[in-house]
Amino acid sequence: MERKRMRIVGLTGGIASGKSTVSNLFKAHDFPVVEADLVARDVLKKGKTGWKKVVSAFGDDILQPDGEVDRPKLGQIIFSNPEKRKLLNRVLAPYIWFGIFWEVLKLWMEGFKIIVVDVPLLFEAKMEKWTKPIVLVWVDSETQLQRLMLRDSTSEDDAQNRINAQMSLDLKKTKADLVIDNTGSLKDLREQFRSILVIITKPLTWTEFGFSRRGVALFLLSIVVGVLMYFQRSLYTSSL
Ligand SMILES: CC(C)(COP(=O)(O)OP(=O)(O)OC[C@H]1O[C@@H](n2cnc3c(N)ncnc32)[C@H](O)[C@@H]1O)[C@@H](O)C(=O)NCCC(=O)NCCS
Ligand SMILES: Nc1ncnc2c1ncn2[C@@H]1O[C@H](COP(=O)(O)OP(=O)(O)OP(=O)(O)O)[C@@H](O)[C@H]1O
């Protein structure tokens, strides 16, 4: 288990580009992964503040008889209407942001030094400045469409609407630090993943060390030692 560094690795991509597949590879190598999609699900559970805000913005029609959000129904609404999508994003963003921050904080307190955050909308939500390096799972547009239709058993129109709701993978490519091309086979993906691991586990930069738990402890300790030395010196000089 990697426990020597503090690095928040951003894992992003497009819908069905293979983020969860890569995320599972990280987990298989014992890296902790915070998944924004899971955080977003939690935020939308019946009774949570996010749920209340969404119900007041979209009305009771988006609820199932048991009071939980009818996710496919809400998906139909937001992926076919950009204004509604922006509204949902606006309503949920602070809760999702806080949820991710909280999960990262808990892992940091547990002593993990490399934490992977899997955020599909990392660039769209302007969260990229909190992660370094940013790993993008890229795939060509035809493969993305085919995989999405196959996985979710959806029509081409529906799948294309969902893809169009996100920043293009080509644009994301220009903003990422590391790119995994997942157009090929799973074997191909695993090989690229191995090279990414080498880069991600490189020694800490000074800034990263500063943010590690050991770095913070050292910083606080040096302040305490500095203050003690100052008082000891003043006591010594006043006694002369
Ligand atoms: C609309 C909802 C209810 C549909 O639920 P559903 O179970 O069908 O999809 P799921 O949550 O598994 O999302 C699948 C993928 O859709 C894409 N996606 C989800 N929300 C959005 C969005 N607002 N804009 C663009 N793409 C999105 C992501 O790539 C995600 O991985 C759900 O996606 C949701 O609550 N979305 C808003 C929260 C959000 O922004 N999630 C992304 C986290 S960064
Ligand atoms: N290299 C590959 N070869 C064939 N199929 C793949 C490959 N990589 C991923 N897949 C399949 O493509 C689909 C999408 O992958 P995955 O669920 O990992 O994408 P995702 O980016 O996490 O999607 P979402 O944003 O919707 O959560 C899945 O059915 C997965 O099994």
Tab-separated table of N, CA, C and O and ligand atoms in Angstrom, residues 13-16 19-20 35-38 40-41 44 69-76 78-79 85-86 88-89 92-93 96 100 118-122 124-125 127 151-152 162 165-167, ligand 1:
chain	number	residue	atom	x	y	z
A	13	GLY	N	-13.000	11.902	-17.705
A	13	GLY	CA	-13.224	11.376	-19.045
A	13	GLY	C	-14.601	11.788	-19.499
A	13	GLY	O	-15.152	12.778	-19.001
A	14	GLY	N	-15.179	11.029	-20.400
A	14	GLY	CA	-16.546	11.309	-20.840
A	14	GLY	C	-17.418	10.151	-20.429
A	14	GLY	O	-16.918	9.138	-19.922
A	15	ILE	N	-18.709	10.282	-20.659
A	15	ILE	CA	-19.619	9.194	-20.314
A	15	ILE	C	-19.215	7.938	-21.112
A	15	ILE	O	-18.924	8.034	-22.310
A	16	ALA	N	-19.101	6.828	-20.401
A	16	ALA	CA	-18.730	5.527	-21.008
A	16	ALA	C	-17.359	5.508	-21.685
A	16	ALA	O	-17.113	4.693	-22.574
A	19	LYS	N	-13.896	5.382	-17.320
A	19	LYS	CA	-13.391	5.864	-16.015
A	19	LYS	C	-13.539	4.797	-14.933
A	19	LYS	O	-12.612	4.547	-14.175
A	20	SER	N	-14.726	4.171	-14.876
A	20	SER	CA	-14.954	3.162	-13.832
A	20	SER	C	-14.024	1.974	-14.033
A	20	SER	O	-13.537	1.394	-13.050
A	35	GLU	N	-15.463	8.413	-5.653
A	35	GLU	CA	-16.236	8.465	-6.903
A	35	GLU	C	-17.335	9.516	-6.822
A	35	GLU	O	-18.262	9.385	-6.011
A	36	ALA	N	-17.217	10.523	-7.681
A	36	ALA	CA	-18.202	11.613	-7.662
A	36	ALA	C	-19.616	11.099	-7.948
A	36	ALA	O	-20.590	11.585	-7.372
A	37	ASP	N	-19.734	10.091	-8.825
A	37	ASP	CA	-21.068	9.554	-9.139
A	37	ASP	C	-21.725	8.961	-7.884
A	37	ASP	O	-22.935	9.078	-7.692
A	38	LEU	N	-20.911	8.310	-7.029
A	38	LEU	CA	-21.466	7.735	-5.791
A	38	LEU	C	-21.849	8.833	-4.806
A	38	LEU	O	-22.883	8.764	-4.130
A	40	ALA	N	-22.744	11.799	-5.666
A	40	ALA	CA	-23.958	12.427	-6.227
A	40	ALA	C	-25.197	11.581	-5.924
A	40	ALA	O	-26.278	12.110	-5.671
A	41	ARG	N	-25.035	10.258	-5.932
A	41	ARG	CA	-26.161	9.376	-5.591
A	41	ARG	C	-26.583	9.567	-4.149
A	41	ARG	O	-27.776	9.608	-3.818
A	44	LEU	N	-28.522	12.647	-3.404
A	44	LEU	CA	-29.878	12.632	-3.971
A	44	LEU	C	-30.797	11.624	-3.257
A	44	LEU	O	-31.913	11.374	-3.701
A	69	VAL	N	-35.789	9.570	-5.791
A	69	VAL	CA	-35.791	10.194	-7.120
A	69	VAL	C	-35.813	9.101	-8.200
A	69	VAL	O	-35.100	8.101	-8.097
A	70	ASP	N	-36.679	9.284	-9.182
A	70	ASP	CA	-36.727	8.371	-10.325
A	70	ASP	C	-35.578	8.794	-11.249
A	70	ASP	O	-35.714	9.709	-12.075
A	71	ARG	N	-34.439	8.134	-11.102
A	71	ARG	CA	-33.220	8.574	-11.796
A	71	ARG	C	-33.346	8.536	-13.324
A	71	ARG	O	-32.985	9.514	-13.985
A	72	PRO	N	-33.881	7.442	-13.893
A	72	PRO	CA	-34.032	7.465	-15.360
A	72	PRO	C	-34.900	8.632	-15.836
A	72	PRO	O	-34.603	9.268	-16.852
A	73	LYS	N	-35.951	8.939	-15.057
A	73	LYS	CA	-36.848	10.030	-15.448
A	73	LYS	C	-36.126	11.382	-15.388
A	73	LYS	O	-36.196	12.192	-16.322
A	74	LEU	N	-35.400	11.596	-14.288
A	74	LEU	CA	-34.652	12.857	-14.160
A	74	LEU	C	-33.588	12.941	-15.263
A	74	LEU	O	-33.344	14.014	-15.838
A	75	GLY	N	-32.966	11.784	-15.557
A	75	GLY	CA	-31.967	11.726	-16.628
A	75	GLY	C	-32.581	12.142	-17.967
A	75	GLY	O	-31.998	12.942	-18.700
A	76	GLN	N	-33.783	11.599	-18.262
A	76	GLN	CA	-34.471	11.961	-19.519
A	76	GLN	C	-34.668	13.467	-19.609
A	76	GLN	O	-34.467	14.079	-20.659
A	78	ILE	N	-33.014	15.993	-17.923
A	78	ILE	CA	-31.829	16.878	-17.996
A	78	ILE	C	-30.961	16.650	-19.237
A	78	ILE	O	-30.315	17.560	-19.714
A	79	PHE	N	-30.958	15.409	-19.746
A	79	PHE	CA	-30.105	15.174	-20.918
A	79	PHE	C	-30.755	15.615	-22.230
A	79	PHE	O	-30.122	15.599	-23.277
A	85	ARG	N	-30.630	20.906	-17.255
A	85	ARG	CA	-29.371	20.312	-16.803
A	85	ARG	C	-28.564	21.322	-15.999
A	85	ARG	O	-28.036	20.997	-14.931
A	86	LYS	N	-28.535	22.564	-16.500
A	86	LYS	CA	-27.800	23.608	-15.776
A	86	LYS	C	-28.424	23.831	-14.406
A	86	LYS	O	-27.722	24.032	-13.413
A	88	LEU	N	-30.088	21.606	-12.570
A	88	LEU	CA	-29.727	20.489	-11.679
A	88	LEU	C	-28.273	20.629	-11.212
A	88	LEU	O	-27.974	20.439	-10.024
A	89	ASN	N	-27.393	20.976	-12.142
A	89	ASN	CA	-25.982	21.146	-11.785
A	89	ASN	C	-25.823	22.228	-10.717
A	89	ASN	O	-25.077	22.062	-9.751
A	92	LEU	N	-27.163	20.931	-7.291
A	92	LEU	CA	-26.408	19.865	-6.621
A	92	LEU	C	-24.926	20.156	-6.405
A	92	LEU	O	-24.306	19.574	-5.502
A	93	ALA	N	-24.358	21.058	-7.231
A	93	ALA	CA	-22.899	21.268	-7.206
A	93	ALA	C	-22.305	21.462	-5.802
A	93	ALA	O	-21.338	20.771	-5.457
A	96	ILE	N	-22.274	18.114	-3.905
A	96	ILE	CA	-21.342	17.122	-4.476
A	96	ILE	C	-19.906	17.543	-4.147
A	96	ILE	O	-19.087	16.738	-3.711
A	100	ILE	N	-17.293	15.297	-1.910
A	100	ILE	CA	-15.979	14.836	-2.387
A	100	ILE	C	-14.889	15.297	-1.406
A	100	ILE	O	-14.024	14.529	-0.985
A	118	ASP	N	-12.420	10.319	-8.867
A	118	ASP	CA	-13.012	10.030	-10.173
A	118	ASP	C	-14.203	10.971	-10.368
A	118	ASP	O	-15.256	10.797	-9.763
A	119	VAL	N	-13.973	12.020	-11.162
A	119	VAL	CA	-15.012	13.044	-11.359
A	119	VAL	C	-15.282	13.211	-12.856
A	119	VAL	O	-14.482	13.823	-13.572
A	120	PRO	N	-16.412	12.682	-13.357
A	120	PRO	CA	-16.694	12.799	-14.789
A	120	PRO	C	-16.684	14.254	-15.268
A	120	PRO	O	-16.196	14.549	-16.354
A	121	LEU	N	-17.204	15.154	-14.418
A	121	LEU	CA	-17.326	16.557	-14.848
A	121	LEU	C	-16.253	17.436	-14.201
A	121	LEU	O	-16.507	18.581	-13.846
A	122	LEU	N	-15.050	16.899	-14.071
A	122	LEU	CA	-13.958	17.633	-13.403
A	122	LEU	C	-13.727	19.009	-14.039
A	122	LEU	O	-13.638	20.023	-13.339
A	124	GLU	N	-15.801	20.551	-16.384
A	124	GLU	CA	-17.062	21.305	-16.483
A	124	GLU	C	-17.373	21.995	-15.152
A	124	GLU	O	-17.859	23.128	-15.121
A	125	ALA	N	-17.061	21.301	-14.049
A	125	ALA	CA	-17.364	21.846	-12.715
A	125	ALA	C	-16.214	22.699	-12.176
A	125	ALA	O	-16.255	23.130	-11.018
A	127	MET	N	-13.249	21.883	-11.225
A	127	MET	CA	-12.615	21.311	-10.039
A	127	MET	C	-11.180	20.879	-10.329
A	127	MET	O	-10.515	20.303	-9.477
A	151	ARG	N	-23.832	-0.646	-23.169
A	151	ARG	CA	-23.897	-0.765	-21.705
A	151	ARG	C	-25.268	-0.400	-21.153
A	151	ARG	O	-25.811	-1.091	-20.301
A	152	ASP	N	-25.840	0.715	-21.645
A	152	ASP	CA	-27.107	1.190	-21.062
A	152	ASP	C	-28.334	0.773	-21.864
A	152	ASP	O	-29.447	1.179	-21.527
A	162	ARG	N	-26.573	12.356	-24.304
A	162	ARG	CA	-25.756	12.303	-23.079
A	162	ARG	C	-24.310	12.701	-23.360
A	162	ARG	O	-23.697	13.416	-22.571
A	165	ALA	N	-23.953	16.395	-23.755
A	165	ALA	CA	-24.148	17.172	-22.521
A	165	ALA	C	-22.821	17.462	-21.816
A	165	ALA	O	-22.795	18.144	-20.795
A	166	GLN	N	-21.742	16.888	-22.342
A	166	GLN	CA	-20.435	17.061	-21.683
A	166	GLN	C	-19.448	17.759	-22.619
A	166	GLN	O	-19.608	17.731	-23.833
A	167	MET	N	-18.421	18.318	-22.015
A	167	MET	CA	-17.342	18.922	-22.810
A	167	MET	C	-16.736	17.819	-23.689
A	167	MET	O	-16.636	16.666	-23.239
B	1	LIG	C1	-29.420	12.734	-13.798
B	1	LIG	C2	-29.111	11.543	-12.937
B	1	LIG	C3	-30.155	11.391	-11.837
B	1	LIG	C4	-29.176	10.291	-13.855
B	1	LIG	O1	-28.832	9.165	-13.092
B	1	LIG	P1	-28.275	7.821	-13.782
B	1	LIG	O2	-28.286	6.787	-12.685
B	1	LIG	O3	-29.074	7.546	-15.009
B	1	LIG	O4	-26.810	8.138	-14.262
B	1	LIG	P2	-25.438	8.210	-13.390
B	1	LIG	O5	-25.642	9.033	-12.174
B	1	LIG	O6	-24.933	6.828	-13.199
B	1	LIG	O7	-24.478	9.043	-14.341
B	1	LIG	C5	-23.891	8.431	-15.478
B	1	LIG	C6	-22.991	9.409	-16.169
B	1	LIG	O8	-23.750	10.492	-16.704
B	1	LIG	C7	-22.934	11.636	-16.764
B	1	LIG	N1	-23.620	12.746	-16.057
B	1	LIG	C8	-24.292	12.708	-14.891
B	1	LIG	N2	-24.777	13.912	-14.578
B	1	LIG	C9	-24.400	14.740	-15.582
B	1	LIG	C10	-24.598	16.120	-15.846
B	1	LIG	N3	-25.273	16.884	-14.997
B	1	LIG	N4	-24.078	16.637	-16.987
B	1	LIG	C11	-23.383	15.871	-17.862
B	1	LIG	N5	-23.163	14.559	-17.661
B	1	LIG	C12	-23.662	13.998	-16.537
B	1	LIG	C13	-21.609	11.284	-16.070
B	1	LIG	O9	-20.665	10.920	-17.038
B	1	LIG	C14	-21.961	10.065	-15.268
B	1	LIG	O10	-20.842	9.231	-15.052
B	1	LIG	C15	-27.691	11.633	-12.298
B	1	LIG	O11	-26.707	11.484	-13.273
B	1	LIG	C16	-27.463	12.922	-11.548
B	1	LIG	O12	-27.923	13.080	-10.440
B	1	LIG	N6	-26.705	13.841	-12.168
B	1	LIG	C17	-26.394	15.113	-11.583
B	1	LIG	C18	-25.214	14.985	-10.656
B	1	LIG	C19	-23.940	15.067	-11.370
B	1	LIG	O13	-23.585	16.132	-11.852
B	1	LIG	N7	-23.211	13.929	-11.437
B	1	LIG	C20	-21.905	13.885	-11.993
B	1	LIG	C21	-20.867	13.944	-10.888
B	1	LIG	S1	-19.520	14.983	-11.278
